Coordinates of C-alpha atoms and ligand atoms in Angstrom, one line a residue:
X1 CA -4.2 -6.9 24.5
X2 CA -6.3 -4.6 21.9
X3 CA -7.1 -1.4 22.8
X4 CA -11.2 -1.5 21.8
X5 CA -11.5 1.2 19.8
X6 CA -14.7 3.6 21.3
X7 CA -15.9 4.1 18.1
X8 CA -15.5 2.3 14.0
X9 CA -13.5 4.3 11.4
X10 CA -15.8 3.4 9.0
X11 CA -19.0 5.4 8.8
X12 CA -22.3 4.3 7.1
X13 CA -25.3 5.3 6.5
X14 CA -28.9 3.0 7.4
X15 CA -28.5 0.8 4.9
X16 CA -24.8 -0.1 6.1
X17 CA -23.6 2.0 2.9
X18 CA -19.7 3.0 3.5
X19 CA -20.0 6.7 3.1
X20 CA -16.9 7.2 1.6
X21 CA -16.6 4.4 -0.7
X22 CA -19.5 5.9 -2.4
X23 CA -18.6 9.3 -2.4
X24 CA -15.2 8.5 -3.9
X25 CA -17.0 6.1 -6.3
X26 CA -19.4 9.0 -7.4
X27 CA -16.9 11.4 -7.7
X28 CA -14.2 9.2 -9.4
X29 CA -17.1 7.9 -12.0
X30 CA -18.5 11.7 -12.8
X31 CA -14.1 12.5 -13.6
X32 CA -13.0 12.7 -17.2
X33 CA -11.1 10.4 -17.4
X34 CA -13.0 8.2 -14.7
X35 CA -10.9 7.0 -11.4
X36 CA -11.2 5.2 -8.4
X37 CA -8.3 4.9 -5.5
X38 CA -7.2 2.0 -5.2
X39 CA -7.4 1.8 -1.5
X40 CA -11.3 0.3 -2.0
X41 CA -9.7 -3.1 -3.7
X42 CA -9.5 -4.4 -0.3
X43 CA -12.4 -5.7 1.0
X44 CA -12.0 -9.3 1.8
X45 CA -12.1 -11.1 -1.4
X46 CA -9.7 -8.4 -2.5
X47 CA -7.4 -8.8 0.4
X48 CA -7.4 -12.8 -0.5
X49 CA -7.1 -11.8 -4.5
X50 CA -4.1 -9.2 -3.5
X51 CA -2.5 -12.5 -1.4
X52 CA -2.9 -15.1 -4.2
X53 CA -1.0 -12.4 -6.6
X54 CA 1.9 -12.6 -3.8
X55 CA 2.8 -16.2 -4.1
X56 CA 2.1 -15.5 -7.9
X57 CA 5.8 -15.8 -10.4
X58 CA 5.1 -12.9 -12.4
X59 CA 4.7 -11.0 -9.0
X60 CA 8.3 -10.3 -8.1
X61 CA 7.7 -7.6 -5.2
X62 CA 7.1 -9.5 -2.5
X63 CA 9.8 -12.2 -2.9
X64 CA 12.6 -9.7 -3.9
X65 CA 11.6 -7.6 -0.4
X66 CA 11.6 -10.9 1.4
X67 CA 15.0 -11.6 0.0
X68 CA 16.3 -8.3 1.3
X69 CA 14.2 -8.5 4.7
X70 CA 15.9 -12.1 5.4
X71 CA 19.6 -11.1 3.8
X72 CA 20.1 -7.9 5.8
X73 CA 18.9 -9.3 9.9
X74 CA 22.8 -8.3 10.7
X75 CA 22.5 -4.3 9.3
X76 CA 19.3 -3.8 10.5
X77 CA 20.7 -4.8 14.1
X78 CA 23.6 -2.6 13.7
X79 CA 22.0 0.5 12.3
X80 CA 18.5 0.6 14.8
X81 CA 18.9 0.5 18.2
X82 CA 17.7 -2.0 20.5
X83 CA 14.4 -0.6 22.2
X84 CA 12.0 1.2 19.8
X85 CA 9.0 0.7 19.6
X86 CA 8.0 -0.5 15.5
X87 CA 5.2 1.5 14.1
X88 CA 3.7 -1.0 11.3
X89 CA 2.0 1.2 8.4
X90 CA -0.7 -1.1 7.2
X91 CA -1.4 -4.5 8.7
X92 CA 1.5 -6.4 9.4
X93 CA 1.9 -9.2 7.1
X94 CA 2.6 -12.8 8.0
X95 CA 6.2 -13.2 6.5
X96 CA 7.6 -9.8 6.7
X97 CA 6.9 -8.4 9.8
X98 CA 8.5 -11.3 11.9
X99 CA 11.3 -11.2 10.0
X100 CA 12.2 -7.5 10.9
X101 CA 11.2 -7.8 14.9
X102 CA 13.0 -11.0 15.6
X103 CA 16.1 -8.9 13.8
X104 CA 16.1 -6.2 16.1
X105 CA 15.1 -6.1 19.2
X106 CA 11.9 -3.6 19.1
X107 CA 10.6 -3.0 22.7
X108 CA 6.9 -2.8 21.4
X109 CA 5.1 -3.6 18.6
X110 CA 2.2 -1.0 17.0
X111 CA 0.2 -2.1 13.7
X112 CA -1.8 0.6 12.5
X113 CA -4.4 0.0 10.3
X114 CA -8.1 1.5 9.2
X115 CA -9.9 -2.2 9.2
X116 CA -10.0 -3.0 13.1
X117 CA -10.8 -6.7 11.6
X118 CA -7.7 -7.0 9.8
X119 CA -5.7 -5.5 12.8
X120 CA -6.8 -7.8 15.0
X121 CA -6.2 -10.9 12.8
X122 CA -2.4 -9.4 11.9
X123 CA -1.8 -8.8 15.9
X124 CA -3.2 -12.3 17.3
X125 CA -0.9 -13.8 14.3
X126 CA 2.1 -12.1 15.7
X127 CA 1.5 -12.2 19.3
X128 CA 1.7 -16.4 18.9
X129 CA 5.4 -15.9 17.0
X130 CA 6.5 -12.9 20.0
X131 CA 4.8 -14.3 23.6
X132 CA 6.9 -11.4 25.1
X133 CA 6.6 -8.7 22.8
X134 CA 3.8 -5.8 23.9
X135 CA 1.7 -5.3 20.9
X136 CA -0.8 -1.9 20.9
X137 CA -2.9 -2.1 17.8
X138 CA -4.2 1.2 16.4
X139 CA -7.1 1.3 14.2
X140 CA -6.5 4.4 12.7
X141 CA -6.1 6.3 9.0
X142 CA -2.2 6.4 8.8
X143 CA -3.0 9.2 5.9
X144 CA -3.2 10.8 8.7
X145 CA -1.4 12.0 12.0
X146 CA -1.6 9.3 14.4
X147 CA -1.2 10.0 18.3
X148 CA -0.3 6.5 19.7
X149 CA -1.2 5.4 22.9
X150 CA 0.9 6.1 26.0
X151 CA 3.2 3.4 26.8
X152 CA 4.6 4.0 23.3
X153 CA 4.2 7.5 22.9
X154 CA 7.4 7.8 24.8
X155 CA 9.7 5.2 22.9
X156 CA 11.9 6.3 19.7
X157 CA 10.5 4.5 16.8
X158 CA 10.9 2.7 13.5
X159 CA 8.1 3.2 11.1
X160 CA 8.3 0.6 8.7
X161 CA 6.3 0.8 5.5
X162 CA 7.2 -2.3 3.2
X163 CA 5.6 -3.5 0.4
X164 CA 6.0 -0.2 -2.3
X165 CA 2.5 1.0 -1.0
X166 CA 3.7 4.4 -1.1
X167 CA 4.2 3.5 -4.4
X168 CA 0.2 3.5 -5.1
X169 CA 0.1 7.6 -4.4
X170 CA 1.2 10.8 -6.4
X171 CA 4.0 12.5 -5.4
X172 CA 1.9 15.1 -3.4
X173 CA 0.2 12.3 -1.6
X174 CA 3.2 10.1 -1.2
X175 CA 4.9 13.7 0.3
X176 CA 2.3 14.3 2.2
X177 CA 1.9 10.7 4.1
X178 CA 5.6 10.7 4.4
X179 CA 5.2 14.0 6.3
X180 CA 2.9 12.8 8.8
X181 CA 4.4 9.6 9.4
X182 CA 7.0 11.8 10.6
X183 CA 4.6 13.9 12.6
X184 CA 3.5 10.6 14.2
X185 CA 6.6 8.9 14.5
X186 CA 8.4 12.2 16.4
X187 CA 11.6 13.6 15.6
X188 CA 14.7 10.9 16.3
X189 CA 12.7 8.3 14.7
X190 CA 13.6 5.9 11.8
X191 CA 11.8 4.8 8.3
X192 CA 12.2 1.3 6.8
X193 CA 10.3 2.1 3.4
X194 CA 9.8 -0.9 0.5
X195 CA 10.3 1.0 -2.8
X196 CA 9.6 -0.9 -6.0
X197 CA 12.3 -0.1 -9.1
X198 CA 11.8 0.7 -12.8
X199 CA 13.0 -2.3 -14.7
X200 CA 12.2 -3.9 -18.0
X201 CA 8.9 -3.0 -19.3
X202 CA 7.9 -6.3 -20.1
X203 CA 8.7 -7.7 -16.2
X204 CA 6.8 -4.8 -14.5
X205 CA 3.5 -5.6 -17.2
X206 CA 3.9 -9.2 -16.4
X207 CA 3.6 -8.5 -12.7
X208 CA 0.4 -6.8 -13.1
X209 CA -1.0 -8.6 -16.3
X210 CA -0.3 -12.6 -15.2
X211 CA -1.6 -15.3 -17.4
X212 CA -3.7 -17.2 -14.7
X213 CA -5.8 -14.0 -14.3
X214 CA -5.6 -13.4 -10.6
X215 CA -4.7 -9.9 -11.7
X216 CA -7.5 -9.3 -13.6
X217 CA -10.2 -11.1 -10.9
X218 CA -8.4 -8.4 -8.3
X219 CA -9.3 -5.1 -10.7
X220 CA -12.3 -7.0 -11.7
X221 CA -13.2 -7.3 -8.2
X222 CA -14.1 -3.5 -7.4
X223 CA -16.3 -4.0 -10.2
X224 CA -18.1 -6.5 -8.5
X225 CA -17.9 -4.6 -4.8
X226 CA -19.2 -1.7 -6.5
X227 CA -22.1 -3.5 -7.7
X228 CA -22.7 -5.2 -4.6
X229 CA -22.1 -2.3 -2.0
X230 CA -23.3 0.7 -3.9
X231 CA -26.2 -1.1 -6.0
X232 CA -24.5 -0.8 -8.9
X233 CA -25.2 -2.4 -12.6
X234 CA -21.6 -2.9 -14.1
X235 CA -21.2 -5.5 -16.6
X236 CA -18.5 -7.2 -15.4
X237 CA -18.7 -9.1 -19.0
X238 CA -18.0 -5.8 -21.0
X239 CA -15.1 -4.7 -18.8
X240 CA -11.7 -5.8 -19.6
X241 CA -8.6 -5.6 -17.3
X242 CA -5.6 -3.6 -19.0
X243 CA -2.3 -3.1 -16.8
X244 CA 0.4 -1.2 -18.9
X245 CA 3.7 1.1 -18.2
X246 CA 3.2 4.7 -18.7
X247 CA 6.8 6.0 -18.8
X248 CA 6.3 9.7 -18.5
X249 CA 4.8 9.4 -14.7
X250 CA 7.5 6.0 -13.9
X251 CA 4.4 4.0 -13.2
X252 CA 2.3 0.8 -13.8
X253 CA -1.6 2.0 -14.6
X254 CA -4.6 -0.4 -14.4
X255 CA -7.6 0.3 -15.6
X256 CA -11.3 -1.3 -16.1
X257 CA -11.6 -0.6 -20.0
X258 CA -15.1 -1.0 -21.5
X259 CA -15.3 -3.7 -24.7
X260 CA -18.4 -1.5 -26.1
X261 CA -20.4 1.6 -25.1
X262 CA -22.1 0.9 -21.5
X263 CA -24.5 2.8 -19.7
X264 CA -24.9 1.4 -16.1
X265 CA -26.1 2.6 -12.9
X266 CA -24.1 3.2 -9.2
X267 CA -26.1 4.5 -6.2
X268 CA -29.7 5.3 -8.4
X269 CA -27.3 7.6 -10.2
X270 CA -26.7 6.9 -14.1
X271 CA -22.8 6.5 -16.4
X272 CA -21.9 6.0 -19.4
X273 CA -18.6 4.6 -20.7
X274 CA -18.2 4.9 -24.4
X275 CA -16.1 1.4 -26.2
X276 CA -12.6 1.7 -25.4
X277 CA -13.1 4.3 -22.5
X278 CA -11.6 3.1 -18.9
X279 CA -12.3 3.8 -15.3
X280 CA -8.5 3.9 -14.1
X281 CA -8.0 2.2 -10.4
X282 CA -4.9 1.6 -9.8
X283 CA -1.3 3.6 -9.9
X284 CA 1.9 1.5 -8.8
X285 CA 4.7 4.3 -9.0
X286 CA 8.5 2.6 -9.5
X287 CA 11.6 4.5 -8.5
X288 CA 15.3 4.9 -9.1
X289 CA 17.9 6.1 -6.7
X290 CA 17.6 9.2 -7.1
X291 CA 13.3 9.8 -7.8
X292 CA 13.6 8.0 -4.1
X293 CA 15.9 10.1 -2.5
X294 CA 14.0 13.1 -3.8
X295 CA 10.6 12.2 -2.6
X296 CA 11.5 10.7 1.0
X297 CA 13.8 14.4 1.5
X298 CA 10.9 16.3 0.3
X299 CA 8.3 14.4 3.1
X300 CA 10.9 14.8 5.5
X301 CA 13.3 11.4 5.9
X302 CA 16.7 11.5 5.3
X303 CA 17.9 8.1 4.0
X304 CA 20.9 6.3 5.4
X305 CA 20.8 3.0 3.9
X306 CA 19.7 1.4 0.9
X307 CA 19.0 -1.9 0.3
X308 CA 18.6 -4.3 -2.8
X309 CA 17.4 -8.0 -3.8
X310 CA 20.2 -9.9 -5.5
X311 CA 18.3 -9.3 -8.7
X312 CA 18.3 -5.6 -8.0
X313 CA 14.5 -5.9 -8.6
X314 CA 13.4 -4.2 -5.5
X315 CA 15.0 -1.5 -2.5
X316 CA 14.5 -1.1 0.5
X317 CA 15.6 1.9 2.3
X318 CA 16.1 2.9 5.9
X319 CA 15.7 6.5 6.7
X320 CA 16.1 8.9 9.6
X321 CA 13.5 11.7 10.5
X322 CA 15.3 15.3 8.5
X323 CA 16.9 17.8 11.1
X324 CA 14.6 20.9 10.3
X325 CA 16.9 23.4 8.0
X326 CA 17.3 26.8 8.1
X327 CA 20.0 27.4 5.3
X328 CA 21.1 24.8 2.4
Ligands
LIG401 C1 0.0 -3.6 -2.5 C2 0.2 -1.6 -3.6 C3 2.1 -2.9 -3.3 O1 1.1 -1.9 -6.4 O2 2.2 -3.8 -6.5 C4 -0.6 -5.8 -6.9 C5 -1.0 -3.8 -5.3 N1 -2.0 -4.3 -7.5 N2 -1.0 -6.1 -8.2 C6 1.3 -3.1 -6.0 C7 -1.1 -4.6 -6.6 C8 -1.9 -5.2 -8.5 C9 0.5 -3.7 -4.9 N3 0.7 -2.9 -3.6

């Protein structure tokens, strides 16, 4: 059933280094202020971390999506036609993924994912829940335009992109994935796009600041891959995790912030973080109607439904690939 990819994503050098987790490491480390994506939080203790702050209280994303994803089955049947093939951005998750297919009636299934280890575990997962449902895992960078593999390529198709991931780029990256999902997805195709919403300050900290510290052991954790991966001498004693609202970008910051001056060493190359100084890691962008309409227009999607938890804590937001425009 998976296609075996001819060659791994990932490239590394003799001593199994990930290229580009170091390079974006170095780079992000030699910035003023110091950065690193967010997209290296998940190697497997991260993946488990990130899935421990799901079931967590504070953590209202995933149940308010849930809530939508379970209350809506009916909608979702009436507005996306039986037979398209559902292009998953990200591995599918456990709860959310079934929930949509057994709504709708998808003639194929297609995760897409860079980790071929996570894709594979996602995909057996799914295929036990849908005996008769074809599933085509792609191991590919969805930043990316994706060309899927024939007996899909044909189909029209629902992407669906839950979980507010978009949420973790800029608007010219979120503009730019949007764009190519729609590259990759062709032109009468559909979105189904989780988009988290601005709410009261103190809820949206919470969420990424919880009391048990699963939170803080996830940021903490690219500390730790950092040091382990890259030969790297962080303290992971000196650095604090900080998660806090910045209301003039609509978005939830984390950052590693240094309890004195540090020097420390990644890749035989030398840093220095002065007391107080942080290496930011994380953005989680939240939306109202209106910032959402304006971003998914500008990559492209037009929306035709939108979706809320009965809390109004979270969207969801189904969208159809823009006619192009030649006039306003
Ligand atoms: C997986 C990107 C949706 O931004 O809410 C959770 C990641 N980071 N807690 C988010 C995350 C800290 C999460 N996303």
């Amino acid at each position: 059933m998976s296609a075996e990819p001819s060659l791994a994503l990932v490239e590394r050098d003799a001593d199994g280094v990930d290229l580009a987790f170091r390079a974006d490491v170095l780079a992000g480390l030699t910035q003023d202020p110091k950065a690193v994506p967010a997209r290296w939080f998940y190697d497997e203790e991260g993946s488990r971390l990130f899935e421990e702050i799901t079931r967590l209280p504070e953590y209202y994303p995933t149940r308010a999506e849930t809530e939508i994803l379970r209350g809506r089955c009916e909608e979702f049947r009436r507005l996306i036609p039986a037979g398209r093939a559902v292009v998953e951005f990200g591995s599918g998750s456990s709860v959310k993924t079934p929930l949509l297919l057994g709504c709708i009636e998808p003639a194929s299934y297609v995760p897409l994912d860079i980790s071929g280890d996570f894709l594979r575990a996602s995909a057996d997962e799914l295929a036990g829940n849908f005996p008769h449902l074809p599933i085509h895992p792609v191991e590919a960078d969805f930043m990316k335009p994706v060309s899927l593999p024939t007996p899909v390529a044909d189909l029209p198709k629902l992407g669906f992109f839950p979980g507010s991931t978009i949420g973790n780029m800029v608007a010219p990256t979120a503009v730019d994935l949007l764009r190519s999902m729609r590259e990759t997805l062709g032109a009468d195709s559909q979105l189904l796009i989780g988009m988290d919403l601005i709410k009261d300050v103190a809820v949206m900290e919470a969420a990424y600041d919880d009391p048990q510290g699963v939170t803080s052991a996830f940021n903490l954790n690219l500390a730790r891959r950092i040091n382990r991966e890259l030969g790297g001498t962080l303290p992971l004693d000196k650095l604090r995790h900080v998660a806090r609202w910045n209301d003039t970008w609509a978005r939830i910051e984390m950052h590693l912030e240094s309890t004195e001056n540090l020097a420390f060493e990644v890749s035989g190359r030398r840093f220095a973080m002065r007391r107080g100084e942080t290496i930011h890691t994380e953005n989680s962008h939240k939306f109202d109607r209106r910032s959402q309409y304006t971003l998914l227009l500008a990559g492209g999607w037009t929306p035709i439904e939108r979706w809320l938890d009965s809390e109004e804590r979270f969207s969801l937001i189904l969208a159809q690939a823009s006619a192009p425009r030649h006039a306003p």
